Short mmCIF file of C-alpha atoms in Angstrom, two decimals:
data_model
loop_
_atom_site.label_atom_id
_atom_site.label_comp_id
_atom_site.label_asym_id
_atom_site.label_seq_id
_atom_site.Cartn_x
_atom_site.Cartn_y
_atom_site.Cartn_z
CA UNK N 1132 -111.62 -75.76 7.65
CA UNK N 1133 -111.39 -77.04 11.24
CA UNK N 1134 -107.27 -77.31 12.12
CA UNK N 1135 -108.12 -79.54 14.52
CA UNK N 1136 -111.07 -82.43 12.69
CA UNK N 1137 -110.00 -80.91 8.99
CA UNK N 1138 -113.78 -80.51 8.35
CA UNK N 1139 -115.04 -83.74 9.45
CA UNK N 1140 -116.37 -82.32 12.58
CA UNK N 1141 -115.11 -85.73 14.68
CA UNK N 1142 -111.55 -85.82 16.44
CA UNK N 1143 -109.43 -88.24 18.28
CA UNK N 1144 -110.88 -89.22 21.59
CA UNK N 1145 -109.00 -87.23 24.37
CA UNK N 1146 -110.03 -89.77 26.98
CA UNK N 1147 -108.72 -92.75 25.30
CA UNK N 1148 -106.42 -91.34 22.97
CA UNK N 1149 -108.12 -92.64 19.91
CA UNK N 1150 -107.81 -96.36 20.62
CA UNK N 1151 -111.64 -96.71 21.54
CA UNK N 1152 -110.45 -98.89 25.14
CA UNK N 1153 -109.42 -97.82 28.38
CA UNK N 1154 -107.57 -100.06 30.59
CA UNK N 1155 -106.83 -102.52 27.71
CA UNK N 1156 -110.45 -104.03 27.63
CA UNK N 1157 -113.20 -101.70 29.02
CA UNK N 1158 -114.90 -99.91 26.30
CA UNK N 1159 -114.42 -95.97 26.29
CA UNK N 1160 -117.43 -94.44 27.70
CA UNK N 1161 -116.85 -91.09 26.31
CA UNK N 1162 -116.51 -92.07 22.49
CA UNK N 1163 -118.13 -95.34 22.80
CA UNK N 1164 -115.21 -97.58 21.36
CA UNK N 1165 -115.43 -95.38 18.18
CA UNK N 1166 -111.94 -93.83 19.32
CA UNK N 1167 -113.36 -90.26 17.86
CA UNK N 1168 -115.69 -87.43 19.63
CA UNK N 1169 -117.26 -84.24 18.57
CA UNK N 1170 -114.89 -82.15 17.70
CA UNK N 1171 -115.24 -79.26 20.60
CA UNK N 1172 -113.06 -76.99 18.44
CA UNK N 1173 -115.52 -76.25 15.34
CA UNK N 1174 -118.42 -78.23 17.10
CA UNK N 1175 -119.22 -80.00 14.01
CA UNK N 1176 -119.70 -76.51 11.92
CA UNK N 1177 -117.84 -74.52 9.77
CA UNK N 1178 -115.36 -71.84 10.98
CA UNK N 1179 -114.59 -68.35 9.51
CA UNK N 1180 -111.35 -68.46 8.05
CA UNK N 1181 -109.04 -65.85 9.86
CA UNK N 1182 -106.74 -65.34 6.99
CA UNK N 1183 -109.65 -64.27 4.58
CA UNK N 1184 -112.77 -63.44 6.87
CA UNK N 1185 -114.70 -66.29 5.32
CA UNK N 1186 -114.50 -64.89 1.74
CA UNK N 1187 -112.34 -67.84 0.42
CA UNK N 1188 -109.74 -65.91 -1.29
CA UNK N 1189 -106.42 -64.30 0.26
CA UNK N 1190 -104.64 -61.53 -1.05
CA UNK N 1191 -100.90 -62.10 -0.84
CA UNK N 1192 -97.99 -59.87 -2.02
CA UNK N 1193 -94.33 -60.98 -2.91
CA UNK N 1194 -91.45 -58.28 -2.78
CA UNK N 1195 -88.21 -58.66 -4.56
CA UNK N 1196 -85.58 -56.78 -3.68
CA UNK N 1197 -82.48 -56.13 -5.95
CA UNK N 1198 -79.41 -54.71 -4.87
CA UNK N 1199 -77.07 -53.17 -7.26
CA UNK N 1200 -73.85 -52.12 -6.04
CA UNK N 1201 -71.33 -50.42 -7.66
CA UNK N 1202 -67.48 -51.20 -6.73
CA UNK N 1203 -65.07 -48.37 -7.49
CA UNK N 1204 -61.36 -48.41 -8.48
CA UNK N 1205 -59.33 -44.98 -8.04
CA UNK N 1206 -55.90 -44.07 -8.71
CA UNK N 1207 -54.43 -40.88 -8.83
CA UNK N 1208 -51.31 -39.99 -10.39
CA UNK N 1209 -48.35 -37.24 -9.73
CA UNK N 1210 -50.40 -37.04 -6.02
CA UNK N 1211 -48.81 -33.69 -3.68
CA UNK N 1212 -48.29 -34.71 -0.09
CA UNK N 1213 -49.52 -31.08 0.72
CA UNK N 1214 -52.73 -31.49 -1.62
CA UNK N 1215 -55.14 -34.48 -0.16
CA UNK N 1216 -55.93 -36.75 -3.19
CA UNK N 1217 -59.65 -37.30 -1.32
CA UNK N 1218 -60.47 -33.81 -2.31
CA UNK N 1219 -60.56 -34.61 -6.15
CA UNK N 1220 -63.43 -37.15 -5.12
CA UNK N 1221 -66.01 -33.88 -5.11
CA UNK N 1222 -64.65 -32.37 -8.47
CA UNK N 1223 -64.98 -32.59 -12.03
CA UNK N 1224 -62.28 -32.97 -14.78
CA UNK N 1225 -61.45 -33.58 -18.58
CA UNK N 1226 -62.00 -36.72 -19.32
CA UNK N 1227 -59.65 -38.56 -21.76
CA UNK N 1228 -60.84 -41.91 -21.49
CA UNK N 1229 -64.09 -42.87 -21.39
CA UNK N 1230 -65.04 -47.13 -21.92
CA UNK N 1231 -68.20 -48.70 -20.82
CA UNK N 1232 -68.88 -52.43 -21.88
CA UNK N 1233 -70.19 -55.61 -19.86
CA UNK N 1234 -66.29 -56.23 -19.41
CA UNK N 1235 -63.77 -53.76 -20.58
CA UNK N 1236 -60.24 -54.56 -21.56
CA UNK N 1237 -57.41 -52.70 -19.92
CA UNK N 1238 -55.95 -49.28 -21.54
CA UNK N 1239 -53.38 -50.30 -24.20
CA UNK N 1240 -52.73 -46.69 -25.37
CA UNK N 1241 -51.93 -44.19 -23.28
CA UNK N 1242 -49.23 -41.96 -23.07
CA UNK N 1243 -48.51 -42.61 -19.08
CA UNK N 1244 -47.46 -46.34 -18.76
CA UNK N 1245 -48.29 -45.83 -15.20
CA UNK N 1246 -51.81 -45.40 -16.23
CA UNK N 1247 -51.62 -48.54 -18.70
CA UNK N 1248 -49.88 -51.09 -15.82
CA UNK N 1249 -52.88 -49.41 -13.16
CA UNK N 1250 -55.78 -50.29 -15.49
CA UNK N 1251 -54.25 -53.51 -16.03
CA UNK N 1252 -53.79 -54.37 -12.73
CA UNK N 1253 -57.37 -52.85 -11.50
CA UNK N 1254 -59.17 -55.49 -13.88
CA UNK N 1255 -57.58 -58.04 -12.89
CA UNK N 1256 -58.34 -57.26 -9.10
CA UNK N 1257 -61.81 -56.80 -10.34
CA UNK N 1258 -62.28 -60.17 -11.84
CA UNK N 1259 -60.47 -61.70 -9.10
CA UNK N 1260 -62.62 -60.19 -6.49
CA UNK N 1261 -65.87 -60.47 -7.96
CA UNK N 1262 -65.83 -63.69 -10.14
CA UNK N 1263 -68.55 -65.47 -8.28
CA UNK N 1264 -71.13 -62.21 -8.53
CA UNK N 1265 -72.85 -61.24 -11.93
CA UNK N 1266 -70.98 -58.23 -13.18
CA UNK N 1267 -73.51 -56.69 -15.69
CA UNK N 1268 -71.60 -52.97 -16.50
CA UNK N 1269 -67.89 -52.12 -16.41
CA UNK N 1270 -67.08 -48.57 -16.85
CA UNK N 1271 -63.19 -47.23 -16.78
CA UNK N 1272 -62.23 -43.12 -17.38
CA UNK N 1273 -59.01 -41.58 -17.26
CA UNK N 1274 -59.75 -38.14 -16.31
CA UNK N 1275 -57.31 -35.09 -15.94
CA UNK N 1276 -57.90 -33.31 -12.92
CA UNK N 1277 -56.64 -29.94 -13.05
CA UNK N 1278 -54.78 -28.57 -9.99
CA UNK N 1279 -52.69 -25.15 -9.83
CA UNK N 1280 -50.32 -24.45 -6.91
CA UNK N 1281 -50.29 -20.87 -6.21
CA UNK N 1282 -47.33 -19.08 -4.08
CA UNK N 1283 -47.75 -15.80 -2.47
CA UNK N 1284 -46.44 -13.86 0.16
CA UNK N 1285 -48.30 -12.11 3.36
CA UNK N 1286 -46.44 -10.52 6.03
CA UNK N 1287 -43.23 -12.01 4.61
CA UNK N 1288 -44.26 -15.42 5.22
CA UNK N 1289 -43.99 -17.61 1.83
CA UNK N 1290 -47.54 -19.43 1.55
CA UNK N 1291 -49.32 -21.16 -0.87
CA UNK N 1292 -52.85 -22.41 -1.70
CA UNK N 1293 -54.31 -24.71 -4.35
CA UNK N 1294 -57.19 -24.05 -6.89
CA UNK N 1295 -58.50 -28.08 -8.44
CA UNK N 1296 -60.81 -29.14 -10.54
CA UNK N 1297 -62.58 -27.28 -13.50
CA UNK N 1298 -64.88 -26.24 -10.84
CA UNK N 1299 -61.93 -23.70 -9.49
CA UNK N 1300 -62.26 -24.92 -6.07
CA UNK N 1301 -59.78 -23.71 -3.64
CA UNK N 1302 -57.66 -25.34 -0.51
CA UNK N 1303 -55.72 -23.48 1.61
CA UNK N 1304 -54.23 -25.62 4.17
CA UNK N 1305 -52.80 -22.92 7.30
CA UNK N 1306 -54.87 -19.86 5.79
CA UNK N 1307 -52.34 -16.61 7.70
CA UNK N 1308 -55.60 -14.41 8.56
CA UNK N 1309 -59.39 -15.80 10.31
CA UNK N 1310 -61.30 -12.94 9.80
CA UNK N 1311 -62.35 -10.24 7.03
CA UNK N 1312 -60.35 -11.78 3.56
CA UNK N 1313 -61.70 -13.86 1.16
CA UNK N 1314 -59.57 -16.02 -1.34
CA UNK N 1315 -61.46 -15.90 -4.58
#
């Protein structure tokens, strides 16, 4: 359909602006008092659609998009100023506790209170934070990271080096030697 007539092939008079009298009394010449012309857009025919190339149906598409995010909690207990805490982020441990519910409770029995008062503390944080969002899956763990100090001496300088995680990954913070030993 014509955006301009709407199918009716006739639109306002451009000359009198659709009130069919110029100068208050003379009659419009061009649209004869009728206060409508031709419509020069569609000349009095049909038009192809552009949106579906005349076939009378359009193909449309919705997208959703859902965005699930996951908000993480971490404490770590007992942490060694010489042993970064971010480096237990890439290993694996025993876990202890393991709950998953659409809304935990806090850890009641534990042998740590440290680890009782954090859990605690974490869900309330949690619920706090994010009561006006849908929360559809809590999940808390208490794992137990290994982590082994080891002290040795080279070139009788006292040094030490860490092995973490039940992967056996190793940090050595000021390693004595670049080149040609390997710490296994």
């Amino acid at each position: 359909m014509c955006l301009k007539c709407h199918g009716t092939g006739r639109a306002q008079c451009m000359w009198c602006n659709g009130r069919g009298r110029r100068m208050q009394m003379e009659l419009c010449q061009h649209c004869y008092g009728n206060g409508t012309e031709s419509c020069q857009m569609c000349q009095n025919s049909n038009q192809q659609c552009d949106g579906c190339a005349g076939k009378g149906r359009v193909l449309t598409y919705m997208r959703l998009t859902v965005t699930w995010k996951n908000n993480v909690f971490e404490f770590i207990t007992d942490q060694n100023s010489e042993f970064s805490s971010d480096l237990f982020r890439n290993v694996k441990g025993e876990k202890l506790v393991m709950d998953e519910q659409s809304k935990v409770s806090g850890i009641t029995d534990f042998p740590d209170p440290t680890i009782i008062e954090v859990s605690q503390n974490a869900l309330e944080q949690h619920w706090t934070r994010f009561s006006s969002c849908r929360v559809l899956r809590q999940r808390q763990s208490v794992e137990r990271l290994p982590l082994t100090r080891v002290q040795y001496c080279w070139k009788e300088k006292q040094l030490s080096y860490f092995v973490y995680g039940t992967e056996s990954k190793v940090f050595v913070q000021n390693y004595p030697k670049k080149c040609c030993c390997v710490v296994m």
